[in-house]
Short mmCIF file of C-alpha atoms in Angstrom, two decimals:
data_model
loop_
_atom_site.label_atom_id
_atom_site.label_comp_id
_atom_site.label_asym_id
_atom_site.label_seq_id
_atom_site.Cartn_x
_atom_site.Cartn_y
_atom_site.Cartn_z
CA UNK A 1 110.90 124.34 74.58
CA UNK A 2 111.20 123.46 78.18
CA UNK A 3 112.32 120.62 79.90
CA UNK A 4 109.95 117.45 79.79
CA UNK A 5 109.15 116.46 83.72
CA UNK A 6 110.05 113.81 85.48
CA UNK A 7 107.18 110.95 85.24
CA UNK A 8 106.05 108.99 88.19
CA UNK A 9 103.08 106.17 89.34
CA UNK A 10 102.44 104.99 92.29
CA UNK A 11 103.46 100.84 92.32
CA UNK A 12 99.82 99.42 92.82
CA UNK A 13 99.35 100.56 89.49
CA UNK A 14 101.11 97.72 87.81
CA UNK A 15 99.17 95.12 91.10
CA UNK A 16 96.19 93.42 90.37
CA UNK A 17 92.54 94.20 91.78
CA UNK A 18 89.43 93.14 93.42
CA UNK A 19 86.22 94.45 93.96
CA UNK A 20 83.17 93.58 95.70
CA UNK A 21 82.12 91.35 92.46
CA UNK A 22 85.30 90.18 90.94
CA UNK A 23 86.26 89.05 94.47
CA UNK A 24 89.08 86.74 93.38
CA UNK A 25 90.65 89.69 91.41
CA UNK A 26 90.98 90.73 87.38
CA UNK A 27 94.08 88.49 87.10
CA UNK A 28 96.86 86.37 88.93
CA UNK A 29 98.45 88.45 91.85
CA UNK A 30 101.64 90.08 91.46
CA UNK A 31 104.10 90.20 94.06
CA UNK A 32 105.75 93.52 94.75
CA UNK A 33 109.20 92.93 92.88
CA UNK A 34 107.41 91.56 89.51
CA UNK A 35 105.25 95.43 89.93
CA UNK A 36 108.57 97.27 90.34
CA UNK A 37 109.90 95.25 86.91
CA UNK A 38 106.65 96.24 85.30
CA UNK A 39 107.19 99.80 86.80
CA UNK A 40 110.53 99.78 85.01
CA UNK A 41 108.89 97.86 81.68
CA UNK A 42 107.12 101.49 81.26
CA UNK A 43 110.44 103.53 79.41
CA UNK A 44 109.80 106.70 81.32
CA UNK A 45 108.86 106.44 84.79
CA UNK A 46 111.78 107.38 86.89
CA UNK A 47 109.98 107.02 90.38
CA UNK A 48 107.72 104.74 92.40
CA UNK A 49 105.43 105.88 95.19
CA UNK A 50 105.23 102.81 97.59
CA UNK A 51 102.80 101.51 99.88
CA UNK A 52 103.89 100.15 103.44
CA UNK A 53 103.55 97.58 104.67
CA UNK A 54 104.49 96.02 101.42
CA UNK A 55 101.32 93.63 100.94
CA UNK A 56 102.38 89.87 100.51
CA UNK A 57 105.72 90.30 100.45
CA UNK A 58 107.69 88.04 102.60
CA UNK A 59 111.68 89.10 101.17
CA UNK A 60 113.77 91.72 102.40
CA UNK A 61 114.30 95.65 101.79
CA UNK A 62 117.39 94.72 100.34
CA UNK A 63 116.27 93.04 97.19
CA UNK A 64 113.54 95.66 97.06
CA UNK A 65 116.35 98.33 96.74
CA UNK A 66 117.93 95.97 94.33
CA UNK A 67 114.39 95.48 92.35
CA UNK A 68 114.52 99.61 91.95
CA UNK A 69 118.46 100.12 91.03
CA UNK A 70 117.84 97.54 88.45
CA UNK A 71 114.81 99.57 86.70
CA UNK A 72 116.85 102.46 86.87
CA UNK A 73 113.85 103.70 89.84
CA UNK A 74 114.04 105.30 92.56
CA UNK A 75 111.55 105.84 95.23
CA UNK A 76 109.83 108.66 95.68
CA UNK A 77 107.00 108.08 98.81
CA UNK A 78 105.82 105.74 100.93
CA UNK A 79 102.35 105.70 101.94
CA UNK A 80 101.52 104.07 104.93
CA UNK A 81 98.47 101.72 104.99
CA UNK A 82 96.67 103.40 107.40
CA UNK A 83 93.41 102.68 105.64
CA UNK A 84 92.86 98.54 106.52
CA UNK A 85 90.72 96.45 108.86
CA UNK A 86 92.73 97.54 111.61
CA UNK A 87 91.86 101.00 111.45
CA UNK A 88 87.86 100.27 110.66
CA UNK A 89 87.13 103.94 112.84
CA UNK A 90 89.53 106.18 112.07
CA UNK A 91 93.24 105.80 112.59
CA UNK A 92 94.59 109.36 113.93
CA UNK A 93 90.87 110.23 114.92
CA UNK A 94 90.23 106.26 115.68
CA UNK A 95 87.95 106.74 119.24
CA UNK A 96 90.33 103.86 120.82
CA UNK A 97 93.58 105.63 122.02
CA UNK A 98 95.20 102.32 121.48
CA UNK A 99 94.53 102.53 118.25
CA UNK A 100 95.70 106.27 117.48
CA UNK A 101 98.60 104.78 119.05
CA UNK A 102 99.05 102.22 116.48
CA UNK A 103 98.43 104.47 114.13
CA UNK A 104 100.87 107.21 114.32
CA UNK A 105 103.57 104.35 114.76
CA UNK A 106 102.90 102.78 111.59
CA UNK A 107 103.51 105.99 110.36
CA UNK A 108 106.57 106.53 112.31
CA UNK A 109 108.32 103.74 110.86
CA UNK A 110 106.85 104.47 107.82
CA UNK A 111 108.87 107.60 107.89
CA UNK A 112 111.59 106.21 108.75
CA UNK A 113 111.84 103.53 105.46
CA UNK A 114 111.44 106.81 103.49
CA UNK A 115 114.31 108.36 104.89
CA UNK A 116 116.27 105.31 104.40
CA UNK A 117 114.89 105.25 100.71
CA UNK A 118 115.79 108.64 100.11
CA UNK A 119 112.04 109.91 99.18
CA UNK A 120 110.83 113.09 98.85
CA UNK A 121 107.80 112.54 100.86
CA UNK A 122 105.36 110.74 103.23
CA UNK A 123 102.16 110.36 101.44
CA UNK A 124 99.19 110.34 104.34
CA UNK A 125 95.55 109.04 103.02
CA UNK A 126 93.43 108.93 105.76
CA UNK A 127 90.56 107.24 104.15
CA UNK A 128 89.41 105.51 107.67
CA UNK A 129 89.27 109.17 109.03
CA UNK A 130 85.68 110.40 109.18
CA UNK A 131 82.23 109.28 109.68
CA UNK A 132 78.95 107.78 107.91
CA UNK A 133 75.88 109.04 109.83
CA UNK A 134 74.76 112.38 111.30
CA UNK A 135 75.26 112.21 114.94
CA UNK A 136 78.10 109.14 114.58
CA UNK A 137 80.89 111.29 115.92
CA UNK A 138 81.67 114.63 117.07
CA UNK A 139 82.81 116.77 115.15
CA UNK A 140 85.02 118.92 116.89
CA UNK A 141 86.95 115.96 118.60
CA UNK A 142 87.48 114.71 115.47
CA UNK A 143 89.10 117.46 114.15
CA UNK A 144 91.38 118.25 116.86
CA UNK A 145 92.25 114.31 117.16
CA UNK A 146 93.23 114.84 113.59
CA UNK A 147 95.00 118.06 114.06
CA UNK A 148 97.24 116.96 117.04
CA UNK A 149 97.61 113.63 115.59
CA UNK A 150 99.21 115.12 112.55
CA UNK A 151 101.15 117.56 115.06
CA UNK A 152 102.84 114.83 116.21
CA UNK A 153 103.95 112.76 113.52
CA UNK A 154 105.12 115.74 111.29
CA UNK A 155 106.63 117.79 114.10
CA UNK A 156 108.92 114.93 115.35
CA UNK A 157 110.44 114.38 111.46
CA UNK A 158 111.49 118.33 110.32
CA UNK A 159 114.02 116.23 107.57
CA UNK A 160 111.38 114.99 105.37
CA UNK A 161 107.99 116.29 104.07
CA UNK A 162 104.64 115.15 104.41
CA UNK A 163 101.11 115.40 102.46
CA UNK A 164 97.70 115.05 102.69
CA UNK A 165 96.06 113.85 100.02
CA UNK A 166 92.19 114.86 100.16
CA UNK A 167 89.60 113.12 99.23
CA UNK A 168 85.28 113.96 99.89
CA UNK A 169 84.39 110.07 100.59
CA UNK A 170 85.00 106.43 100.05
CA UNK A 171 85.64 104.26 101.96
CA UNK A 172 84.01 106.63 104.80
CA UNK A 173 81.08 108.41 103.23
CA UNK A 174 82.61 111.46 105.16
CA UNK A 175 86.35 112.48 105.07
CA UNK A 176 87.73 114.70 107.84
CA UNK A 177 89.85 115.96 104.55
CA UNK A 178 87.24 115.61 101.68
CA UNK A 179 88.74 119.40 100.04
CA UNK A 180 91.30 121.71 99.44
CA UNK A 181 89.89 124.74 101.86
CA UNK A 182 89.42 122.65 104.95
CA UNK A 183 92.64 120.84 104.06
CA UNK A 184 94.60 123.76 104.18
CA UNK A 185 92.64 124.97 107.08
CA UNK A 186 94.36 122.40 108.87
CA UNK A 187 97.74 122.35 107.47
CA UNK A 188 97.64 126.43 108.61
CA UNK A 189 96.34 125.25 111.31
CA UNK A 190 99.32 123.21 112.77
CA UNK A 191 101.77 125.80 111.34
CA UNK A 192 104.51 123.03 110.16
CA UNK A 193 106.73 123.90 107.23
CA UNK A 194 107.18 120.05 106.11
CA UNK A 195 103.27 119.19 105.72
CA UNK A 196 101.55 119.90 102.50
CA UNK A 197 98.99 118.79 100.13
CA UNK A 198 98.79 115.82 97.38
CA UNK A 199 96.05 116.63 95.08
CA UNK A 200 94.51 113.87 93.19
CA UNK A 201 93.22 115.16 90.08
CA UNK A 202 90.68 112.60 90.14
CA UNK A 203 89.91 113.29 93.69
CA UNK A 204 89.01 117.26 92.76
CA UNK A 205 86.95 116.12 90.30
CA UNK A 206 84.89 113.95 92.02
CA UNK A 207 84.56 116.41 95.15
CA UNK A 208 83.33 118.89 92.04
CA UNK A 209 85.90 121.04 92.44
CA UNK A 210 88.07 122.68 89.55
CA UNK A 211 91.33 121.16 89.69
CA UNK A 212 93.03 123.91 88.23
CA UNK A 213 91.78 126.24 90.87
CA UNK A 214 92.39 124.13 93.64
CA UNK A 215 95.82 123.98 92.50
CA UNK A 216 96.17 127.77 91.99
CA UNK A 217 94.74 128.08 96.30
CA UNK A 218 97.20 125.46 97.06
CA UNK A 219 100.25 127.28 95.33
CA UNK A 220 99.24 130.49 97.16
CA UNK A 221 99.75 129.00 100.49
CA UNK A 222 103.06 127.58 99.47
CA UNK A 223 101.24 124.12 100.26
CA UNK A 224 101.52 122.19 96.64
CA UNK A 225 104.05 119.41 97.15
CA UNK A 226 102.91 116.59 95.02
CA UNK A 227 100.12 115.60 92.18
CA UNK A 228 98.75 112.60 91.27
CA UNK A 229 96.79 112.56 87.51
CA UNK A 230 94.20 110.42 86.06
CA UNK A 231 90.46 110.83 85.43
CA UNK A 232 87.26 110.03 85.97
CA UNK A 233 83.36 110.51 85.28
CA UNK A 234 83.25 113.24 88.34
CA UNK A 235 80.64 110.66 89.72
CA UNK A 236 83.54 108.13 91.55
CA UNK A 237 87.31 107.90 91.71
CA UNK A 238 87.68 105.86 89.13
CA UNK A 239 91.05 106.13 88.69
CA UNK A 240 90.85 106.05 84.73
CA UNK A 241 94.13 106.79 82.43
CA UNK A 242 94.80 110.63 82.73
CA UNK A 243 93.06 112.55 79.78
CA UNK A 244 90.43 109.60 78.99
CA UNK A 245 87.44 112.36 79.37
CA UNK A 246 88.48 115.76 81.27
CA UNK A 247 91.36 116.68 78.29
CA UNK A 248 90.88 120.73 78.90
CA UNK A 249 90.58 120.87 82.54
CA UNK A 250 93.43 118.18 82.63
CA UNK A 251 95.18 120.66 80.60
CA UNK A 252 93.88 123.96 82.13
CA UNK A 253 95.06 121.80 85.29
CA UNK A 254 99.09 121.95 83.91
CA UNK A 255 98.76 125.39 82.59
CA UNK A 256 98.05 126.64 86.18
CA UNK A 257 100.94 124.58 87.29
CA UNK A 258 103.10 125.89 84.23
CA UNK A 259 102.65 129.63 84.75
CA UNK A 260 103.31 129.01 89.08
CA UNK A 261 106.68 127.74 88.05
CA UNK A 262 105.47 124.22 89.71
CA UNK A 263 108.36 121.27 88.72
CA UNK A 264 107.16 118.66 90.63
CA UNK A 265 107.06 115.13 89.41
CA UNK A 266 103.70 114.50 87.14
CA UNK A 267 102.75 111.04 89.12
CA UNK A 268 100.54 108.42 87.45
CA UNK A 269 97.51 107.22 90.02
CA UNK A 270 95.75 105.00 87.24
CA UNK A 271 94.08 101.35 88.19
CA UNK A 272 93.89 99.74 85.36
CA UNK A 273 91.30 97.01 86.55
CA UNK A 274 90.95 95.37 82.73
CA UNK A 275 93.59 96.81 80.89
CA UNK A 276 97.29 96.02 80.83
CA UNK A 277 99.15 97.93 83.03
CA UNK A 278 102.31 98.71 81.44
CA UNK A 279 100.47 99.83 78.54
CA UNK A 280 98.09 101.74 80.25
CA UNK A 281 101.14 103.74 81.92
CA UNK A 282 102.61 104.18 78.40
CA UNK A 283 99.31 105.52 76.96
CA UNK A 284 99.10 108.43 80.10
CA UNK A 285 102.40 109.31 79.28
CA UNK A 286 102.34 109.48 75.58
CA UNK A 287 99.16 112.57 76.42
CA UNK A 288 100.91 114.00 79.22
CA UNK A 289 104.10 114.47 76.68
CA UNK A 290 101.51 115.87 74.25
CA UNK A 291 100.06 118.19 76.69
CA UNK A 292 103.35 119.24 77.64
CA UNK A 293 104.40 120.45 74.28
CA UNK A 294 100.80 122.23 73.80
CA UNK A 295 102.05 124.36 76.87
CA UNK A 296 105.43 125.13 75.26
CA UNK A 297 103.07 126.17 71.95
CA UNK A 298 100.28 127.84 73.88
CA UNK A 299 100.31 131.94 73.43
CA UNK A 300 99.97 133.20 76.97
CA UNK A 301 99.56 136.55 76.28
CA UNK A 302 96.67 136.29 74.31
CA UNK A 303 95.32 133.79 76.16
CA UNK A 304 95.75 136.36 79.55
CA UNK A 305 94.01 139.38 77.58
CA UNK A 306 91.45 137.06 76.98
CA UNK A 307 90.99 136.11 81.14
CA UNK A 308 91.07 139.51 81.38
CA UNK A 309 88.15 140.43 79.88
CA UNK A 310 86.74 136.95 80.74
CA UNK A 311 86.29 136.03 76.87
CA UNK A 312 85.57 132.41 77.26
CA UNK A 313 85.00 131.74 73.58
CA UNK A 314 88.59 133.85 72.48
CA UNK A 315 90.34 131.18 75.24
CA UNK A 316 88.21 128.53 74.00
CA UNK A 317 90.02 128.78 70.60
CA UNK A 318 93.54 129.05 72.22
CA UNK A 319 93.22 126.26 74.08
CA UNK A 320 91.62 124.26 71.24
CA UNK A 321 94.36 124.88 68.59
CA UNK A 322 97.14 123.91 70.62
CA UNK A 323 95.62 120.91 71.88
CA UNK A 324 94.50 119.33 68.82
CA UNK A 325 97.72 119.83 66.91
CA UNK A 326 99.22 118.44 69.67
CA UNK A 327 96.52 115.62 70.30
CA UNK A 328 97.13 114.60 66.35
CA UNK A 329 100.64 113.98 66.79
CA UNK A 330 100.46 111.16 69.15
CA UNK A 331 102.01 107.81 67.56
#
């Protein structure tokens, strides 16, 4: 049996949430402390990613520290907001140099809480990045405003590490990272031994990839520093609990990160809009601990023969006895 991973979520999982009907949210706000002691409610989460600026919150880093020590948490990423009103066209690629300005000093400091936090990474979503019409921008500036922009920021911290996580569309309808490929393209690109990918399981799925094979790419360019998990119905990001529809890809997903020798922390990236959020966080982990002894149980070596020979029906049944003996012992 090998070890069980170390189990993450990023904090807004245990916030509250709007949308452009519910606009006054799915329940009472919840400051960022009160999500850190639901964070820690879980059992089995040992680390937080965090967002910066922290949203509504008026105390000091101090009792945020304090707020993680207490929950027996410790942080793993900050992600810098550079996704809000302020950064409407782009913020690395925004056309206003002003702006890029702005931009990559959000992220500076951003970097620098992490450090002082001790995290592993900077997580960079560049949502704002991209464009919504043919003929809106050009392309090529874009990229390169993106690629030296990057550049920059990553070059000037060597100490820590950085990732991209992808993502086709929403809230631009184009992404200047929407895959893996063109991700990497640019992380080869710039040449920088700190910057690296995030893949969002949910992401790959909704930009139709395979997850498991974007992993596999990823891992062959020594580029796969972090994960997020959770599911979706491949036509949004709907950021459901992990395993609620894609159970063997989420699996075949692990496997590929199982037989890479991947240990990286398997990070929760759920929004439960209706559901409790504790619970929901309990759920994910209660399948991901299944899923994790189905891997221990799994016979490679028959299941390689039959990859060999590309028997999908012989891997079918591998796959299928593991995981619902494992499936059936969930309490």
């Amino acid at each position: 049996m090998t070890d069980m991973p170390v189990f993450g979520a990023g904090i807004w999982h245990f916030a509250t949430y709007k949308d452009r009907y519910a606009t006054d949210g799915y329940g009472d706000p919840v400051g960022l402390l009160e999500q850190i002691d639901r964070a820690g409610a879980v059992g089995d989460l040992s680390v937080v990613d965090l967002n910066w600026p922290f949203a509504g919150y008026d105390g000091t880093l101090d009792e945020v520290k304090a707020a993680l020590e207490r929950n027996n948490l410790k942080a793993i990423a900050i992600t810098p907001e550079i996704y809000t009103r302020d950064f409407v066209k782009g913020s690395i690629t925004n056309p206003d140099p002003g702006v890029r300005k702005q931009a990559l000093e959000l992220m500076h400091n951003a970097t620098e809480l992490a450090k002082d936090l001790g995290c592993s990474y900077v997580k960079l979503w560049p949502g704002q990045d991209g464009w919504d019409y043919p003929f809106q921008v050009n392309y090529h500036d874009v990229w390169n405003l993106a690629l030296d922009g990057l550049t920059e920021l990553v070059s000037a911290h060597p100490d820590i590490n950085f990732v991209i996580e992808y993502k086709p569309r929403e809230p631009r309808v184009k992404i200047v990272f929407p895959n893996v490929a063109r991700t990497l393209l640019g992380i080869e690109k710039i040449g920088l031994p700190n910057l690296g990918i995030l893949l969002d399981f949910g992401h790959s799925l909704y930009g139709q990839e395979t997850p498991a094979d974007a992993a596999q790419l990823a891992i062959d360019y020594d580029r796969l520093f972090a994960i997020d998990v959770n599911d979706n119905l491949r036509g949004w990001d709907d950021d459901m609990v992990v395993g609620s529809v894609h159970l063997v890809e989420t699996f075949e997903f692990f496997h590929t990160l199982r037989k890479n020798n991947w240990e990286g922390v398997w990070q929760l990236d759920q929004f439960p809009f209706r559901e409790d959020s504790v619970e929901a966080a309990k759920q994910a982990i209660r399948f991901l601990k299944a899923l994790h002894h189905a891997l221990d149980v799994l016979d490679d070596e028959a299941l390689a023969a039959a990859q060999a020979s590309h028997d999908a029906l012989a891997a079918q049944r591998l796959v299928q006895k593991v995981l619902l003996s494992s499936m059936a012992d969930l309490a």
